[in-house]
mmCIF file of N, CA and C in Angstrom:
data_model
loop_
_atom_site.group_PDB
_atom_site.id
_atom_site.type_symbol
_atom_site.label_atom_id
_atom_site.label_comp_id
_atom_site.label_asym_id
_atom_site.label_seq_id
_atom_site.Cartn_x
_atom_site.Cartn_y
_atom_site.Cartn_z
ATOM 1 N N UNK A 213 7.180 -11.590 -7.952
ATOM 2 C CA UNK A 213 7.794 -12.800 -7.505
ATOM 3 C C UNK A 213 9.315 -12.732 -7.648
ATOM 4 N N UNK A 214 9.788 -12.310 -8.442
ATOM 5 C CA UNK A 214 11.096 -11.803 -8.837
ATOM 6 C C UNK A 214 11.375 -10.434 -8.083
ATOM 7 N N UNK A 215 12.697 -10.357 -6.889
ATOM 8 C CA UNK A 215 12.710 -9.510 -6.302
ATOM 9 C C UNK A 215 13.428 -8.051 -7.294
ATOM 10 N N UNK A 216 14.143 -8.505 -8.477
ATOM 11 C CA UNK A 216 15.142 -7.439 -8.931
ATOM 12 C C UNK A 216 13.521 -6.718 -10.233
ATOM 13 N N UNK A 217 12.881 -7.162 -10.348
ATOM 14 C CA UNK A 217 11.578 -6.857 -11.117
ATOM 15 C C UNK A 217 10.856 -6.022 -10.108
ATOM 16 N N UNK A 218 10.785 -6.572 -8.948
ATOM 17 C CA UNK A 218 9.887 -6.092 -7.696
ATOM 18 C C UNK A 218 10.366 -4.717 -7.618
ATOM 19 N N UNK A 219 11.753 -4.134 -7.925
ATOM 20 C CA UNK A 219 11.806 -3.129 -7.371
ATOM 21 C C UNK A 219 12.016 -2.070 -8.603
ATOM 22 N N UNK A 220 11.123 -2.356 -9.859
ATOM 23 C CA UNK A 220 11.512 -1.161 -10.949
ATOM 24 C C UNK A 220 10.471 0.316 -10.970
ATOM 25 N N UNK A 221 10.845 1.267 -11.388
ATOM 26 C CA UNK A 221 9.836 2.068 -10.974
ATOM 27 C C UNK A 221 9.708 3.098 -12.482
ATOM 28 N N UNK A 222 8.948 3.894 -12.743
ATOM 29 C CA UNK A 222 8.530 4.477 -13.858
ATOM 30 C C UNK A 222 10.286 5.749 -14.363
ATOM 31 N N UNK A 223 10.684 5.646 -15.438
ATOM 32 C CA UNK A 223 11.948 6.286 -15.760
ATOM 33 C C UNK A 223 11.606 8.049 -14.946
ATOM 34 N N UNK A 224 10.538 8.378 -15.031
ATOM 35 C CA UNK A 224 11.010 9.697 -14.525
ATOM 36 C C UNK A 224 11.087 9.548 -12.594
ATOM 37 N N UNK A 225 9.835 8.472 -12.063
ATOM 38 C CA UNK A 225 10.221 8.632 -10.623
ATOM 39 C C UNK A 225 11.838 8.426 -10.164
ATOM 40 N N UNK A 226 11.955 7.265 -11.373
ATOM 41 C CA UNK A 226 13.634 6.543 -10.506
ATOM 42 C C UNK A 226 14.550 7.851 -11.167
ATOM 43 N N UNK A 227 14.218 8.772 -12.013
ATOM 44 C CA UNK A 227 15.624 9.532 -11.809
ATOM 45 C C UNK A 227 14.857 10.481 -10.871
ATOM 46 N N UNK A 228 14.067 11.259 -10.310
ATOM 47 C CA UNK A 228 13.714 12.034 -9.670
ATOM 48 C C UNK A 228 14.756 11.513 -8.259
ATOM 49 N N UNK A 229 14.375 10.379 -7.937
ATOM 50 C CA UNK A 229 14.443 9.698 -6.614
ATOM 51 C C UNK A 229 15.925 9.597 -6.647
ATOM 52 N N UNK A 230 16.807 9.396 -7.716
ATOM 53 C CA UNK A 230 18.120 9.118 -7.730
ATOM 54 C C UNK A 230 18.771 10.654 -7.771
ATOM 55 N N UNK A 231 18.347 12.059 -8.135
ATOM 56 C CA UNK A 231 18.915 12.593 -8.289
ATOM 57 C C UNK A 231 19.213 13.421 -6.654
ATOM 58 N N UNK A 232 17.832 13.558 -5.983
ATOM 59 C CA UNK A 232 17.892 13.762 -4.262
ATOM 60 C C UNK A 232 18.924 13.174 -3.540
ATOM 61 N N UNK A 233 19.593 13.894 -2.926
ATOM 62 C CA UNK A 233 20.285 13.244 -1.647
ATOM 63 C C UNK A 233 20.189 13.057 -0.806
ATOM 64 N N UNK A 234 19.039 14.052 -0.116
ATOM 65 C CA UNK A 234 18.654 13.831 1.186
ATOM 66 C C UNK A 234 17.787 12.204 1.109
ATOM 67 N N UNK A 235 17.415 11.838 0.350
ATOM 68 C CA UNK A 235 16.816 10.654 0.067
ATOM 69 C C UNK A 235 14.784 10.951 0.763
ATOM 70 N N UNK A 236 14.594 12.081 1.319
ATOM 71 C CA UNK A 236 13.325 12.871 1.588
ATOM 72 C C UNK A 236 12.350 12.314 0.502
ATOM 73 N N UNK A 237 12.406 12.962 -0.592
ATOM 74 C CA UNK A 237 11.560 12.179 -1.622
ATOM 75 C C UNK A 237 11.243 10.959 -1.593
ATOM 76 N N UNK A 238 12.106 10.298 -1.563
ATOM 77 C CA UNK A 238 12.157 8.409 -2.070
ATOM 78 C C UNK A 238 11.139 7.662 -0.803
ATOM 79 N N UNK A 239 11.399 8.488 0.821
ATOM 80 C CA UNK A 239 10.533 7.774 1.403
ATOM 81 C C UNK A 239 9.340 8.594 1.572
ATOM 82 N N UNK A 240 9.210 9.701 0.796
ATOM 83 C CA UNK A 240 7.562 10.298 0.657
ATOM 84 C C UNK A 240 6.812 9.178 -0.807
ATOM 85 N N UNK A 241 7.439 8.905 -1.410
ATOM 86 C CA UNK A 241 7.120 8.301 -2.170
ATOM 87 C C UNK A 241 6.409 6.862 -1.956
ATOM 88 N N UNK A 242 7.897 5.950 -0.691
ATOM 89 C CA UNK A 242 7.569 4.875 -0.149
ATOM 90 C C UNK A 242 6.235 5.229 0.595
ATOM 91 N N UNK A 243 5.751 5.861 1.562
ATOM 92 C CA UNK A 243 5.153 5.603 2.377
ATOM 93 C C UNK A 243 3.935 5.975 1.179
ATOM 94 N N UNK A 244 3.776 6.781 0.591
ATOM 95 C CA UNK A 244 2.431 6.670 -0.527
ATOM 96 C C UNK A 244 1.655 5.689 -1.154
ATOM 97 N N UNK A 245 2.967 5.067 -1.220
ATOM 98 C CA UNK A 245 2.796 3.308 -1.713
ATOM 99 C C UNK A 245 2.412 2.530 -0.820
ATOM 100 N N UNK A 246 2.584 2.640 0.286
ATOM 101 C CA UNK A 246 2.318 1.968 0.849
ATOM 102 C C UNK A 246 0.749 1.795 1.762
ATOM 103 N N UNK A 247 0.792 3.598 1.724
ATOM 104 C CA UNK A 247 -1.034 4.200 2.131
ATOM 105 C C UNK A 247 -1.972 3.937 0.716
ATOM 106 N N UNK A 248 -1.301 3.385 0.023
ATOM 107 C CA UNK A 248 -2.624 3.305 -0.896
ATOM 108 C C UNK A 248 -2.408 1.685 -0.839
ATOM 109 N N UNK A 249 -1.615 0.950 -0.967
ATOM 110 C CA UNK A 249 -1.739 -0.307 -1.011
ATOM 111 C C UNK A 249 -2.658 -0.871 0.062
ATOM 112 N N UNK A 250 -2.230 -0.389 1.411
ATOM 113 C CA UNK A 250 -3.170 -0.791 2.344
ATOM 114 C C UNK A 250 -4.670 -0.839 2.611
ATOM 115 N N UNK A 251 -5.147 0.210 1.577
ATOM 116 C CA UNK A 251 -6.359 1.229 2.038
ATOM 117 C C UNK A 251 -7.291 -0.212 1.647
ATOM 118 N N UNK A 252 -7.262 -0.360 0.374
ATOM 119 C CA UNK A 252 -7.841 -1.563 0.024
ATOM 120 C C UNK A 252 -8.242 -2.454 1.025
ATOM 121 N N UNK A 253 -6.806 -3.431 1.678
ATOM 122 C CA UNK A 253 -7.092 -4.074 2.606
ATOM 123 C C UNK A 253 -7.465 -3.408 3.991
ATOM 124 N N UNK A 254 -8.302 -2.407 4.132
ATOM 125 C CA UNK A 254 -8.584 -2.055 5.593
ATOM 126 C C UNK A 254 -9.761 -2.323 5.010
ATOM 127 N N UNK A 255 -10.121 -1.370 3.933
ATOM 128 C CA UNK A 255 -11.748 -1.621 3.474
ATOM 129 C C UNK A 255 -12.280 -2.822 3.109
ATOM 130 N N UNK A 256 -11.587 -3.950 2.854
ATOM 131 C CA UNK A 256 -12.068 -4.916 2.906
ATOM 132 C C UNK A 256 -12.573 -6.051 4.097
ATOM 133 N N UNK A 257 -10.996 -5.999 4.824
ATOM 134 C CA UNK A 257 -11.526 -6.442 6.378
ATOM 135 C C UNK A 257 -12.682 -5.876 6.705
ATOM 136 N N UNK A 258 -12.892 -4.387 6.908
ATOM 137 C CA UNK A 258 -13.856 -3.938 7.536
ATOM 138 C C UNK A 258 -15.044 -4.124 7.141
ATOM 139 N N UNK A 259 -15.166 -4.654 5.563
ATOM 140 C CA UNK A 259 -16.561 -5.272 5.314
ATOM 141 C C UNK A 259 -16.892 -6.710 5.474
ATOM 142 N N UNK A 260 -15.462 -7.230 5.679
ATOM 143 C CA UNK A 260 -15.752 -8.556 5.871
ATOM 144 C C UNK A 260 -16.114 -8.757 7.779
ATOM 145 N N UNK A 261 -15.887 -7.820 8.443
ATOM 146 C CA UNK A 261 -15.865 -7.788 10.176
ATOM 147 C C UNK A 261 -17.580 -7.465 10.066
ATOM 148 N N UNK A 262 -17.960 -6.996 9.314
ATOM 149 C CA UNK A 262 -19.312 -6.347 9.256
ATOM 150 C C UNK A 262 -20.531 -7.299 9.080
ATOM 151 N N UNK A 263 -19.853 -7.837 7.799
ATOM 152 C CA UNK A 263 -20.454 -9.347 7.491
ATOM 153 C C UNK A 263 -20.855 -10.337 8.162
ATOM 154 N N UNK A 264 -19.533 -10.892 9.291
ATOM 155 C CA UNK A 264 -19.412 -11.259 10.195
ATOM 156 C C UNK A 264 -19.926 -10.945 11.479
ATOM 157 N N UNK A 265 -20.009 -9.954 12.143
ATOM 158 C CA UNK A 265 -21.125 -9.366 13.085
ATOM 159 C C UNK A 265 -22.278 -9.621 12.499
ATOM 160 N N UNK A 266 -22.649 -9.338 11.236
ATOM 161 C CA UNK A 266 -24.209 -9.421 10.867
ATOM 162 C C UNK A 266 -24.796 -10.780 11.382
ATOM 163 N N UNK A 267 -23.994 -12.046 10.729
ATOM 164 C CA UNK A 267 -23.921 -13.211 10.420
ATOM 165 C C UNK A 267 -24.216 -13.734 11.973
ATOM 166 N N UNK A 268 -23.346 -13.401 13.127
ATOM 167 C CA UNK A 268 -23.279 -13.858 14.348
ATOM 168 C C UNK A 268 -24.339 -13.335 15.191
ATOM 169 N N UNK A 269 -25.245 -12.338 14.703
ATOM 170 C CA UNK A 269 -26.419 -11.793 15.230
ATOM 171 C C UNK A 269 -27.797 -12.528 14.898
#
């Protein structure tokens, strides 16, 4: 809820990520975060779409 909290990360990623320049790392990192955050919500829709087909049959 707090955006400056929102963005802290474990002491060895944030110096890993700070020491790169190409900044390459930081968005292999982002997008990781972001494929696992999602995965959840696909698998859930998709059981709830399932549910729903069942339900409407």
């Amino acid at each position: 809820m707090v955006p400056s909290l929102g963005e802290a990360q474990c002491a060895m990623c944030r110096a890993v990520l700070e020491s790169e320049a190409s900044g390459n790392t930081a968005e292999g990192v982002n997008n990781g975060i972001v494929y696992l955050m999602a995965i959840p919500y696909v698998l859930v829709a998709g059981i709830f779409y399932f549910i729903y087909r069942k339900m409407r049959s």
